[in-house]
Short mmCIF file of C-alpha atoms and ligand atoms in Angstrom, two decimals:
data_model
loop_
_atom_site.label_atom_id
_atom_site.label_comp_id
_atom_site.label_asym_id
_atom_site.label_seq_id
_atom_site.Cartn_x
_atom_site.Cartn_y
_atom_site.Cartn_z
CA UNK A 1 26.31 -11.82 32.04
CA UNK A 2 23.38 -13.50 31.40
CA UNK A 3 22.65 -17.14 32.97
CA UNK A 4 21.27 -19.74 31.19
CA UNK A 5 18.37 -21.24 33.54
CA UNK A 6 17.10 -17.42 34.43
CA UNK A 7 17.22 -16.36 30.62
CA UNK A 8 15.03 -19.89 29.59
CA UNK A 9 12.62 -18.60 32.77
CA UNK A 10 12.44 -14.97 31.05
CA UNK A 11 11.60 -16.05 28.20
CA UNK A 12 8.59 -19.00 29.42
CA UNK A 13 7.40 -16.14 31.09
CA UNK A 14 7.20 -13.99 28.08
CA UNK A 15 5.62 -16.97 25.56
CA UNK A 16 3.50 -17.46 28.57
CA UNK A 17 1.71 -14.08 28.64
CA UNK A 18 1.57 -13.92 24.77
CA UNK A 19 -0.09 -16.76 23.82
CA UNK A 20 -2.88 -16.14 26.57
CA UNK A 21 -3.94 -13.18 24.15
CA UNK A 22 -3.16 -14.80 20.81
CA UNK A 23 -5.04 -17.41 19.31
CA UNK A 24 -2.31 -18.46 16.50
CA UNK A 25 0.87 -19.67 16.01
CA UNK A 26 2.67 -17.53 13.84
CA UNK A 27 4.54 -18.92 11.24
CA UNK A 28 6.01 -16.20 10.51
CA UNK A 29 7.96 -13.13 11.50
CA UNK A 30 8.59 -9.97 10.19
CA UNK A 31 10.96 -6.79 11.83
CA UNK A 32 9.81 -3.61 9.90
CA UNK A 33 12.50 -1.23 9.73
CA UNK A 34 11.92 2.50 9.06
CA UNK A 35 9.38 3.90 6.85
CA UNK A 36 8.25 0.18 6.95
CA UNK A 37 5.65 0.44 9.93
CA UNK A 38 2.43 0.84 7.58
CA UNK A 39 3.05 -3.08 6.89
CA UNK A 40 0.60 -3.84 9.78
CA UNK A 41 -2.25 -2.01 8.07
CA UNK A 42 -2.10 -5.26 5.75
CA UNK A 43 -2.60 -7.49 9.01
CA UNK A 44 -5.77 -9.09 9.29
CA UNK A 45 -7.52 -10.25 12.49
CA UNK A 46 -4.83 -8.51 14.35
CA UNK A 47 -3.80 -8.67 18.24
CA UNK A 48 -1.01 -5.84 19.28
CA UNK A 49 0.62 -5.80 22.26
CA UNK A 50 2.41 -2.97 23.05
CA UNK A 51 6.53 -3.61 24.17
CA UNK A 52 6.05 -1.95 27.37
CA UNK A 53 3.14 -4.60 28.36
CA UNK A 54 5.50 -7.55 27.68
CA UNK A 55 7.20 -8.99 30.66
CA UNK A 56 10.66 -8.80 30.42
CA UNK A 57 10.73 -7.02 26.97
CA UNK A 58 13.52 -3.88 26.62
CA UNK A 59 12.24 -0.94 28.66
CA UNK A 60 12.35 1.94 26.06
CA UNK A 61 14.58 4.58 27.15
CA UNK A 62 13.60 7.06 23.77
CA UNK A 63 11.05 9.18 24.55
CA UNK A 64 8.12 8.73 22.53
CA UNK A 65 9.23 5.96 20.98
CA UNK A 66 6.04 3.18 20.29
CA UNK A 67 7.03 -0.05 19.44
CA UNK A 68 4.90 -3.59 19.41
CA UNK A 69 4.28 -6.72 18.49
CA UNK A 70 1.98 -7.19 15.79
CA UNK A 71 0.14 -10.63 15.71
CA UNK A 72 -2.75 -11.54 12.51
CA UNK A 73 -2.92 -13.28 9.02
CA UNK A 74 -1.31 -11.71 6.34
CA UNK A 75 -3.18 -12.82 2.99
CA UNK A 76 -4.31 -15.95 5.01
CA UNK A 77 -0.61 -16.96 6.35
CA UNK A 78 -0.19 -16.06 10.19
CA UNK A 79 2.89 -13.84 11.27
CA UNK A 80 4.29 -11.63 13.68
CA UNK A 81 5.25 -8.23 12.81
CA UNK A 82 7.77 -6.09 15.15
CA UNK A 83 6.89 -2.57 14.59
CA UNK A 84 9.95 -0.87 15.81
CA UNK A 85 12.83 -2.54 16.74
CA UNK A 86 15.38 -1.85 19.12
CA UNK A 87 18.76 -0.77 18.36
CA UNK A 88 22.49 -1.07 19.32
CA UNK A 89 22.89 2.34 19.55
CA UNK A 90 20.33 3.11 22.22
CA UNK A 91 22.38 0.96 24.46
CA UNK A 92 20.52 -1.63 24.84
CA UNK A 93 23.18 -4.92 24.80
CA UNK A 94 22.83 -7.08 21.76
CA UNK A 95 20.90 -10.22 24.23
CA UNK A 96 18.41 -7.53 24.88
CA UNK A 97 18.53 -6.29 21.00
CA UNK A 98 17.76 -9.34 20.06
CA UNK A 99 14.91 -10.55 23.03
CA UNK A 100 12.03 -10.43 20.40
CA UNK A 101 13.38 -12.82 17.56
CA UNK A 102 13.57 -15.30 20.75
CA UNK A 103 10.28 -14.66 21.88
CA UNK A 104 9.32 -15.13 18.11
CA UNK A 105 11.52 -18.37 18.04
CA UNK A 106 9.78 -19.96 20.83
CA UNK A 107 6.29 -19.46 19.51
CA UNK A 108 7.26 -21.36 17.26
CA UNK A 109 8.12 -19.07 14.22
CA UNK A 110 10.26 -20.90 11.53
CA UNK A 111 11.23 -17.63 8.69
CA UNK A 112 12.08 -14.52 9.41
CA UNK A 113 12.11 -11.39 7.04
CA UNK A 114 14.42 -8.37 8.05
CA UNK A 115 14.26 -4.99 6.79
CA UNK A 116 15.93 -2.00 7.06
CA UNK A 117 16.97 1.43 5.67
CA UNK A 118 20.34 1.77 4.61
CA UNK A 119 22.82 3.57 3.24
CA UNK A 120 24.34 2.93 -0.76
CA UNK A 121 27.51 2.02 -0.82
CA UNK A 122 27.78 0.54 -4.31
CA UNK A 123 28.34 2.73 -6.59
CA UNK A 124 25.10 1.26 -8.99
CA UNK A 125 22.75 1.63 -6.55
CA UNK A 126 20.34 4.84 -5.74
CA UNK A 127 18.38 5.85 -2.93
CA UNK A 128 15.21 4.01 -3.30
CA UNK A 129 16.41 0.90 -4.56
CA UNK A 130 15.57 -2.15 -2.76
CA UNK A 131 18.18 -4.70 -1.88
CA UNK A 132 17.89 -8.21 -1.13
CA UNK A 133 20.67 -9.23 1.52
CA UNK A 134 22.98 -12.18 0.60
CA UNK A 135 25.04 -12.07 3.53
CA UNK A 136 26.29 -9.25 6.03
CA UNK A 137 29.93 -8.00 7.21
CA UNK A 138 29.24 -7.65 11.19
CA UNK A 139 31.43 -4.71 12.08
CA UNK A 140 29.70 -3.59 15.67
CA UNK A 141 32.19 -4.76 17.83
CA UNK A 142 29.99 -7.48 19.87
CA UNK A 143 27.80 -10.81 18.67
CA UNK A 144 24.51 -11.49 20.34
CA UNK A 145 25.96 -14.87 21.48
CA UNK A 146 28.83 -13.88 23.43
CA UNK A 147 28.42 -14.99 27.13
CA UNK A 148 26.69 -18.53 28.08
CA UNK A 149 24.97 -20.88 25.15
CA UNK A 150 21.48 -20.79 25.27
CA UNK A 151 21.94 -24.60 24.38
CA UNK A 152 18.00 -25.67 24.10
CA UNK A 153 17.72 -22.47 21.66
CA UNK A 154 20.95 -23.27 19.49
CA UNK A 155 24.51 -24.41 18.79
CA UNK A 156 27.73 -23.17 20.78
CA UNK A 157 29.01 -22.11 17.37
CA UNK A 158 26.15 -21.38 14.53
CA UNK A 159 27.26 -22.09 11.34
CA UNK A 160 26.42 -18.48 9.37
CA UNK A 161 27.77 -19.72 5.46
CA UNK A 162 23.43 -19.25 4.27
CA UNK A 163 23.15 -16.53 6.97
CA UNK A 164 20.53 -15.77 4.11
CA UNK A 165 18.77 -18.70 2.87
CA UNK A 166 19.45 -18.98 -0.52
CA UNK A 167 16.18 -20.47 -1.33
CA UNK A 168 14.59 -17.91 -0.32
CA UNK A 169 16.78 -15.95 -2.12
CA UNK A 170 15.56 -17.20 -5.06
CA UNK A 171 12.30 -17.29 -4.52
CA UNK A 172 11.88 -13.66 -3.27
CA UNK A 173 13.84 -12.74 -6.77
CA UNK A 174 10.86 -14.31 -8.81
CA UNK A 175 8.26 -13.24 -6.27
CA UNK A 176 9.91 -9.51 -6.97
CA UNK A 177 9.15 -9.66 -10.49
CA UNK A 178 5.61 -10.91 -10.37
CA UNK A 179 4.56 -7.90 -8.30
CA UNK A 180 7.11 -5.41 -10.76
CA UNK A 181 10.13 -4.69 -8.64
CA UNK A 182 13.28 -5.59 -9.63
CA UNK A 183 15.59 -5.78 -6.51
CA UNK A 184 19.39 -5.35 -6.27
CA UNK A 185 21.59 -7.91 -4.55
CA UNK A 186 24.16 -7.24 -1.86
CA UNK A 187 26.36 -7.35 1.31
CA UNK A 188 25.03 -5.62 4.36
CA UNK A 189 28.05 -4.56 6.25
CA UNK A 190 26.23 -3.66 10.38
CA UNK A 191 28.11 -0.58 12.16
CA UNK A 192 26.85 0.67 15.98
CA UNK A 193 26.11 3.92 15.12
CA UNK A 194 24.70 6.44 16.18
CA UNK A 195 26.71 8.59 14.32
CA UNK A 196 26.68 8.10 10.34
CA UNK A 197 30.14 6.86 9.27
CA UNK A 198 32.83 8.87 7.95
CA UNK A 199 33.94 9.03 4.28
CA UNK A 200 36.81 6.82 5.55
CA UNK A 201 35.35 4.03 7.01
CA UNK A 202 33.03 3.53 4.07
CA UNK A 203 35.85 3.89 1.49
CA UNK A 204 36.97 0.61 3.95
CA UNK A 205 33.88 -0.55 4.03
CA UNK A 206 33.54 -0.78 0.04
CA UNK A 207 37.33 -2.34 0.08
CA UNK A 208 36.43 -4.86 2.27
CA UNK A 209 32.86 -5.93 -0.21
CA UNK A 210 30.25 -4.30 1.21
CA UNK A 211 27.37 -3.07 -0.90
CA UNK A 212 25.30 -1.37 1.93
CA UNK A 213 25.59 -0.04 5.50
CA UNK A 214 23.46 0.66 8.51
CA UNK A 215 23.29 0.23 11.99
CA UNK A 216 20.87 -2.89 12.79
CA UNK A 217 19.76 -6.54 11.57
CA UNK A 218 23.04 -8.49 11.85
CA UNK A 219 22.29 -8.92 15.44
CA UNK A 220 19.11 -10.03 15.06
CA UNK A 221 20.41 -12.25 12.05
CA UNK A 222 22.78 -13.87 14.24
CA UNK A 223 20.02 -14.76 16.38
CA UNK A 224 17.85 -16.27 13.97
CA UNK A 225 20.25 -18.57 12.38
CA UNK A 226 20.95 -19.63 16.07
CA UNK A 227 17.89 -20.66 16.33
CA UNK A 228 17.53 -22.34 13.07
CA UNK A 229 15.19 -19.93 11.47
CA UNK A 230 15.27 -19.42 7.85
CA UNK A 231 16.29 -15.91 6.93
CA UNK A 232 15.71 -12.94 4.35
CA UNK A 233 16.77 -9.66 4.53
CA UNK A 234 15.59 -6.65 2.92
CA UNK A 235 17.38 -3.33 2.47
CA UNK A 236 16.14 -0.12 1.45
CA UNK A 237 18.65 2.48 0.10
CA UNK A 238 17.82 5.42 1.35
CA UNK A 239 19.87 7.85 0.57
CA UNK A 240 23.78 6.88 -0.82
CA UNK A 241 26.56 6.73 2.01
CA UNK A 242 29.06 9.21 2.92
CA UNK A 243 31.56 10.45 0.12
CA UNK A 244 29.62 8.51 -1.78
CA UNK A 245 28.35 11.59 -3.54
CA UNK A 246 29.08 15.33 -2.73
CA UNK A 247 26.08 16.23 -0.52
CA UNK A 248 26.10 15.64 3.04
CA UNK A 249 23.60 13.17 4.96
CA UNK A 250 20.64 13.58 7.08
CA UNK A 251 18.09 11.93 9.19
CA UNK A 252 15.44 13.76 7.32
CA UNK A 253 17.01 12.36 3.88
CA UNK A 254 16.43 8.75 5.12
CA UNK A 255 12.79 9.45 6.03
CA UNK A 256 11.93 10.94 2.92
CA UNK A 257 13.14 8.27 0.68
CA UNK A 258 11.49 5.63 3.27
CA UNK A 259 8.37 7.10 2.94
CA UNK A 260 8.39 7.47 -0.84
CA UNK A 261 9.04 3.70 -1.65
CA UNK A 262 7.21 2.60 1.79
CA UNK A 263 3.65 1.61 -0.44
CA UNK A 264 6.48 -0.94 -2.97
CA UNK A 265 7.92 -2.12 -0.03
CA UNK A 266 4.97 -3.25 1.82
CA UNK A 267 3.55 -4.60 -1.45
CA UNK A 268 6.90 -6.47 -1.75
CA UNK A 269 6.74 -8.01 1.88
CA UNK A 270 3.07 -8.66 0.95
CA UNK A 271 3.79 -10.70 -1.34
CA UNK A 272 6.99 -12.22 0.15
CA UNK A 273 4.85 -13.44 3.09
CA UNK A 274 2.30 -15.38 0.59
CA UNK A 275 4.98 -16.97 -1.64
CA UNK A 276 7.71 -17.91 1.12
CA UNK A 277 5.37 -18.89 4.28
N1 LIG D 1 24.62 4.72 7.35
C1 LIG D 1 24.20 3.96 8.38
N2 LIG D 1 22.94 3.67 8.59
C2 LIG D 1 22.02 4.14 7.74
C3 LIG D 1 22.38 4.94 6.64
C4 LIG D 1 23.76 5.24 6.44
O1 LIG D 1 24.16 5.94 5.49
N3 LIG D 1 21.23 5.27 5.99
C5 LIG D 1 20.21 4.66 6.67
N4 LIG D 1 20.69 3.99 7.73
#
């Protein structure tokens, strides 16, 4: 289990080395999910820093996988993008999971906008649509905060009732329209993964409220609201859940339908960055 006084040292460390090669504060941050990653083509005046250069970041155990941070102005407003994120079900534990929205929260970044691909669960959705998160049903078996309180990053017990602000909320609904997309609402329900659920579990899942599944951003949620950042989340459906309809699900579904709405999704988070920041 982590220790308080050596994860505060990790983490000085890492703001250390970052901000000796940026020369902004981002105000922003941003976790592209799949299909999202051409989002940093819209970053201006850009610094990336590849995960494996960052002290004390997750070592990648996925072959080929590139991930990093993404620092620049988007539309004049400074962020920091994650391209790539790392998941529960590589193993990684949920304090390493979550490392970067830390990092992000001690450089000083106050909003955060999550994305993801996901599966449909309601039965008025379709693969493409994009859904704006209004809270999340954390069923992955373990919380980010268990172990020690990082008390000079948050409360013992976060409070989680606007997990997703609600002005925000609001705002990204109007914001939607302006640019012609016309989001769905809904509940995010987080499983570990790797393997797609069963028809079961998301007959449960839909008992239970949920609107969407997938298998990241409550962790990194959690984490967020710890540290007193405002939150929006962003789902993409990418292809309906299973049962859901008669066909069966695949990896190359979910890439296919990212890719087709990734140009309206980037536009969205465009946008969503110059109205919310
Ligand atoms: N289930 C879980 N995660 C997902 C799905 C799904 O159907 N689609 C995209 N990510």
């Amino acid at each position: 289990m982590i220790r308080e006084q050596e994860f505060m040292d990790k983490l000085s460390e890492t703001r250390r080395y970052i901000i000796e090669k940026i020369n902004m504060e981002p105000q922003m941050g941003i976790i592209l999910g799949s299909g999202l990653g051409g989002f940093v083509e819209l970053i201006e005046d850009k610094v990336s820093i590849p995960y494996q250069e960052i002290p004390n970041f997750p070592v990648s155990t996925v072959e080929g996988h590139k991930g990093q941070l993404v620092f620049g102005k988007v539309l004049g407003k400074p962020v920091v993008a994650m391209q790539g994120r790392f998941h529960f079900y590589e193993g990684y534990p949920m304090q390493e999971v979550t490392f970067p929205v830390r990092v992000m929260q001690v450089l000083g970044v106050s909003g955060l906008i999550v994305t993801n691909a996901a599966g449909g669960i309601n039965p008025a959705y379709r693969p493409g649509d994009l859904v704006l998160l209004k809270d999340h049903i954390n069923m992955m078996g373990d919380n980010p905060l268990r172990g020690a309180n990082l008390s000079n990053l948050g409360p013992r017990f976060p409070d989680l009732s606007e997990g997703y602000d609600l002005e925000w909320r609001q705002k990204a609904l109007t914001i939607a329209r302006e640019v012609g997309i016309y989001p769905q609402e809904g509940i995010y329900a987080a499983m570990s993964g790797p393997s797609y659920e069963s028809p079961a579990e998301i007959r449960f899942l839909r008992t239970v409220g949920a609107d969407l599944v997938g298998m990241s951003t409550v962790p990194e949620v959690i984490v967020a609201n710890h540290g007193g950042m405002r939150v929006l989340g962003i789902s993409c459906v990418t292809n309906m859940a299973a049962g859901i309809l008669s066909q069966r699900l695949s990896h190359a579904e979910v890439m296919e339908t990212a890719e087709r709405i990734e140009k309206q999704f980037v536009r969205f988070v465009q946008a969503l960055v110059k109205g919310l920041a």
